[in-house]
């Protein structure tokens, strides 16, 4: 059996690493430890594989960001909130001066498109979020809650974390457990003729 390990572990699909990285309790550090442990156990060198997975993570994130429009979605404000905001901005402009009071022009020039992914990777979410404590964590629910602050990653995580649930067909799962018996899966002759 051990001679088959290199065959199966030489190329582990990125999907599994992405799922591990998108678990806020694990992220990149645990993915690196997992890769090194697997490599050590089966006698393979994964030294370049981690950097490759990291590069692929950013590449796929860029694809999602492009697909979703590239900018974070800001919820629409009511007209009353808009009026208050514009009057506050006008007050600020009067106080500071027109040329310094335009934060949007400065933000556009220094905005980093990877900041959402970088912020996720460096933030210790388990320290700040008690729902991540324990073994029974609803990762999809956690990402649903983060849609406003991490919109691109939330879509990315939803797509990645849902895939493993769809690998086994329902017929195969039920047949293994014996719920669907052979006679229930056959088409009866009188049904075929109709």
Tab-separated table of C-alpha atoms in Angstrom:
chain	number	residue	atom	x	y	z
A	1	UNK	CA	0.000	0.000	0.000
A	2	UNK	CA	2.789	2.444	0.878
A	3	UNK	CA	4.233	2.180	-2.616
A	4	UNK	CA	0.953	3.714	-3.903
A	5	UNK	CA	1.194	6.812	-1.679
A	6	UNK	CA	3.513	8.770	-3.987
A	7	UNK	CA	1.173	8.051	-6.895
A	8	UNK	CA	-1.813	9.518	-5.036
A	9	UNK	CA	-0.051	12.345	-3.204
A	10	UNK	CA	2.274	13.645	-5.924
A	11	UNK	CA	-0.326	16.115	-7.102
A	12	UNK	CA	-3.014	16.976	-4.590
A	13	UNK	CA	-5.726	19.133	-6.174
A	14	UNK	CA	-5.654	22.802	-5.197
A	15	UNK	CA	-9.284	22.521	-4.186
A	16	UNK	CA	-8.307	20.744	-0.976
A	17	UNK	CA	-5.698	23.338	-0.073
A	18	UNK	CA	-8.084	26.182	-0.860
A	19	UNK	CA	-10.699	24.608	1.420
A	20	UNK	CA	-8.103	24.340	4.181
A	21	UNK	CA	-6.969	27.946	3.702
A	22	UNK	CA	-10.559	29.212	3.637
A	23	UNK	CA	-11.188	27.654	7.036
A	24	UNK	CA	-10.548	30.677	9.300
A	25	UNK	CA	-9.210	28.374	12.009
A	26	UNK	CA	-6.489	26.971	9.736
A	27	UNK	CA	-5.380	29.274	6.869
A	28	UNK	CA	-1.914	29.292	5.299
A	29	UNK	CA	0.112	28.190	8.313
A	30	UNK	CA	-1.772	24.922	8.732
A	31	UNK	CA	-1.782	24.337	4.951
A	32	UNK	CA	2.009	24.623	4.960
A	33	UNK	CA	2.299	22.255	7.935
A	34	UNK	CA	-0.077	19.789	6.233
A	35	UNK	CA	1.905	19.859	2.990
A	36	UNK	CA	5.200	19.355	4.791
A	37	UNK	CA	3.750	16.519	6.892
A	38	UNK	CA	2.341	14.713	3.865
A	39	UNK	CA	5.596	15.231	1.992
A	40	UNK	CA	7.628	13.872	4.876
A	41	UNK	CA	5.305	10.872	5.349
A	42	UNK	CA	5.378	9.790	1.708
A	43	UNK	CA	8.923	10.885	0.920
A	44	UNK	CA	8.068	13.708	-1.481
A	45	UNK	CA	9.507	17.211	-1.653
A	46	UNK	CA	6.726	19.798	-1.283
A	47	UNK	CA	9.051	22.781	-0.821
A	48	UNK	CA	7.911	24.479	-4.041
A	49	UNK	CA	4.330	23.225	-3.834
A	50	UNK	CA	3.348	25.603	-1.028
A	51	UNK	CA	4.451	28.664	-2.995
A	52	UNK	CA	2.612	27.306	-6.037
A	53	UNK	CA	-0.606	26.863	-4.018
A	54	UNK	CA	-0.198	30.368	-2.592
A	55	UNK	CA	0.242	31.808	-6.104
A	56	UNK	CA	-2.798	29.881	-7.330
A	57	UNK	CA	-4.853	31.162	-4.393
A	58	UNK	CA	-4.104	34.751	-5.400
A	59	UNK	CA	-4.708	33.967	-9.084
A	60	UNK	CA	-8.134	32.468	-8.398
A	61	UNK	CA	-8.954	35.315	-6.008
A	62	UNK	CA	-8.173	37.776	-8.833
A	63	UNK	CA	-10.509	35.824	-11.133
A	64	UNK	CA	-13.309	36.051	-8.573
A	65	UNK	CA	-12.657	39.738	-8.002
A	66	UNK	CA	-12.841	40.368	-11.751
A	67	UNK	CA	-15.999	38.265	-12.036
A	68	UNK	CA	-17.694	40.178	-9.217
A	69	UNK	CA	-16.842	43.597	-10.585
A	70	UNK	CA	-13.583	44.267	-8.819
A	71	UNK	CA	-14.857	46.581	-6.107
A	72	UNK	CA	-16.470	45.761	-2.797
A	73	UNK	CA	-20.189	46.265	-2.730
A	74	UNK	CA	-21.311	49.089	-0.491
A	75	UNK	CA	-24.915	48.914	0.726
A	76	UNK	CA	-27.176	51.628	-0.606
A	77	UNK	CA	-27.842	54.453	1.803
A	78	UNK	CA	-31.180	56.049	2.423
A	79	UNK	CA	-31.638	59.638	1.229
A	80	UNK	CA	-31.630	60.871	4.844
A	81	UNK	CA	-28.263	59.211	5.515
A	82	UNK	CA	-26.915	60.584	2.226
A	83	UNK	CA	-27.995	64.114	3.182
A	84	UNK	CA	-26.333	63.812	6.611
A	85	UNK	CA	-23.190	62.434	5.028
A	86	UNK	CA	-23.011	65.189	2.406
A	87	UNK	CA	-23.521	67.904	5.024
A	88	UNK	CA	-20.785	66.343	7.167
A	89	UNK	CA	-18.486	66.224	4.137
A	90	UNK	CA	-19.225	69.871	3.373
A	91	UNK	CA	-18.446	70.807	6.958
A	92	UNK	CA	-15.209	68.853	6.749
A	93	UNK	CA	-14.286	70.563	3.472
A	94	UNK	CA	-14.859	73.965	5.053
A	95	UNK	CA	-12.728	73.049	8.046
A	96	UNK	CA	-9.813	71.399	6.200
A	97	UNK	CA	-10.002	72.982	2.786
A	98	UNK	CA	-11.253	71.598	-0.513
A	99	UNK	CA	-8.014	70.095	-1.809
A	100	UNK	CA	-7.353	67.975	1.302
A	101	UNK	CA	-10.908	66.845	1.913
A	102	UNK	CA	-11.204	64.421	-0.967
A	103	UNK	CA	-10.319	61.054	0.559
A	104	UNK	CA	-11.602	59.102	-2.431
A	105	UNK	CA	-8.866	60.341	-4.773
A	106	UNK	CA	-6.158	59.274	-2.332
A	107	UNK	CA	-7.822	55.930	-1.621
A	108	UNK	CA	-8.057	55.101	-5.316
A	109	UNK	CA	-4.343	55.565	-5.826
A	110	UNK	CA	-3.327	53.497	-2.767
A	111	UNK	CA	-6.047	50.857	-2.904
A	112	UNK	CA	-4.577	47.376	-3.037
A	113	UNK	CA	-6.806	44.849	-4.811
A	114	UNK	CA	-5.325	42.045	-2.698
A	115	UNK	CA	-6.124	43.805	0.574
A	116	UNK	CA	-9.259	41.706	1.181
A	117	UNK	CA	-7.351	38.441	0.876
A	118	UNK	CA	-4.343	39.784	2.792
A	119	UNK	CA	-6.587	41.076	5.578
A	120	UNK	CA	-8.260	37.669	5.881
A	121	UNK	CA	-4.940	35.834	5.957
A	122	UNK	CA	-3.324	38.005	8.649
A	123	UNK	CA	-6.351	38.429	10.931
A	124	UNK	CA	-6.724	35.952	13.782
A	125	UNK	CA	-10.456	35.325	13.433
A	126	UNK	CA	-10.558	32.656	16.150
A	127	UNK	CA	-9.398	35.217	18.696
A	128	UNK	CA	-12.193	37.662	17.823
A	129	UNK	CA	-15.041	35.301	16.925
A	130	UNK	CA	-16.374	32.890	19.579
A	131	UNK	CA	-18.380	30.940	16.959
A	132	UNK	CA	-15.111	29.517	15.640
A	133	UNK	CA	-14.296	27.795	18.917
A	134	UNK	CA	-14.925	24.064	19.007
A	135	UNK	CA	-15.087	21.312	16.439
A	136	UNK	CA	-18.632	21.780	15.133
A	137	UNK	CA	-18.251	25.026	13.170
A	138	UNK	CA	-20.571	26.010	10.341
A	139	UNK	CA	-18.017	27.413	7.901
A	140	UNK	CA	-20.586	28.271	5.249
A	141	UNK	CA	-22.618	30.155	7.847
A	142	UNK	CA	-19.496	31.986	9.008
A	143	UNK	CA	-18.669	33.034	5.453
A	144	UNK	CA	-22.286	34.104	4.891
A	145	UNK	CA	-21.891	36.498	7.837
A	146	UNK	CA	-18.656	37.854	6.324
A	147	UNK	CA	-20.200	38.718	2.930
A	148	UNK	CA	-20.290	42.430	3.771
A	149	UNK	CA	-16.690	42.697	4.944
A	150	UNK	CA	-15.088	40.070	2.686
A	151	UNK	CA	-17.431	39.928	-0.337
A	152	UNK	CA	-15.091	38.354	-2.897
A	153	UNK	CA	-13.676	35.803	-0.472
A	154	UNK	CA	-17.182	34.906	0.722
A	155	UNK	CA	-18.174	33.953	-2.840
A	156	UNK	CA	-14.898	32.126	-3.342
A	157	UNK	CA	-15.321	30.225	-0.061
A	158	UNK	CA	-18.926	29.325	-0.843
A	159	UNK	CA	-17.923	27.798	-4.168
A	160	UNK	CA	-14.922	25.943	-2.750
A	161	UNK	CA	-16.521	24.659	0.452
A	162	UNK	CA	-19.671	23.402	-1.278
A	163	UNK	CA	-17.825	21.186	-3.760
A	164	UNK	CA	-16.841	18.298	-1.441
A	165	UNK	CA	-20.482	17.829	-0.450
A	166	UNK	CA	-21.397	17.092	-4.060
A	167	UNK	CA	-18.731	14.474	-4.825
A	168	UNK	CA	-20.859	11.460	-3.883
A	169	UNK	CA	-24.019	10.838	-5.825
A	170	UNK	CA	-27.112	10.272	-3.729
A	171	UNK	CA	-27.727	6.828	-5.273
A	172	UNK	CA	-24.262	5.698	-4.275
A	173	UNK	CA	-24.592	7.059	-0.745
A	174	UNK	CA	-27.979	5.464	-0.173
A	175	UNK	CA	-27.049	2.157	-1.800
A	176	UNK	CA	-24.004	1.789	0.425
A	177	UNK	CA	-26.176	2.170	3.494
A	178	UNK	CA	-28.765	-0.259	2.138
A	179	UNK	CA	-31.646	2.197	2.136
A	180	UNK	CA	-32.422	1.612	-1.531
A	181	UNK	CA	-32.873	-2.084	-2.105
A	182	UNK	CA	-32.275	-3.811	-5.390
A	183	UNK	CA	-35.978	-4.391	-6.086
A	184	UNK	CA	-36.721	-0.676	-5.591
A	185	UNK	CA	-34.108	0.335	-8.145
A	186	UNK	CA	-35.398	-1.930	-10.911
A	187	UNK	CA	-37.975	-0.839	-13.418
A	188	UNK	CA	-40.820	-3.329	-13.440
A	189	UNK	CA	-41.807	-4.849	-16.818
A	190	UNK	CA	-45.329	-3.383	-16.709
A	191	UNK	CA	-43.849	0.109	-16.122
A	192	UNK	CA	-41.561	-0.242	-19.128
A	193	UNK	CA	-44.417	-1.109	-21.464
A	194	UNK	CA	-46.496	1.944	-20.654
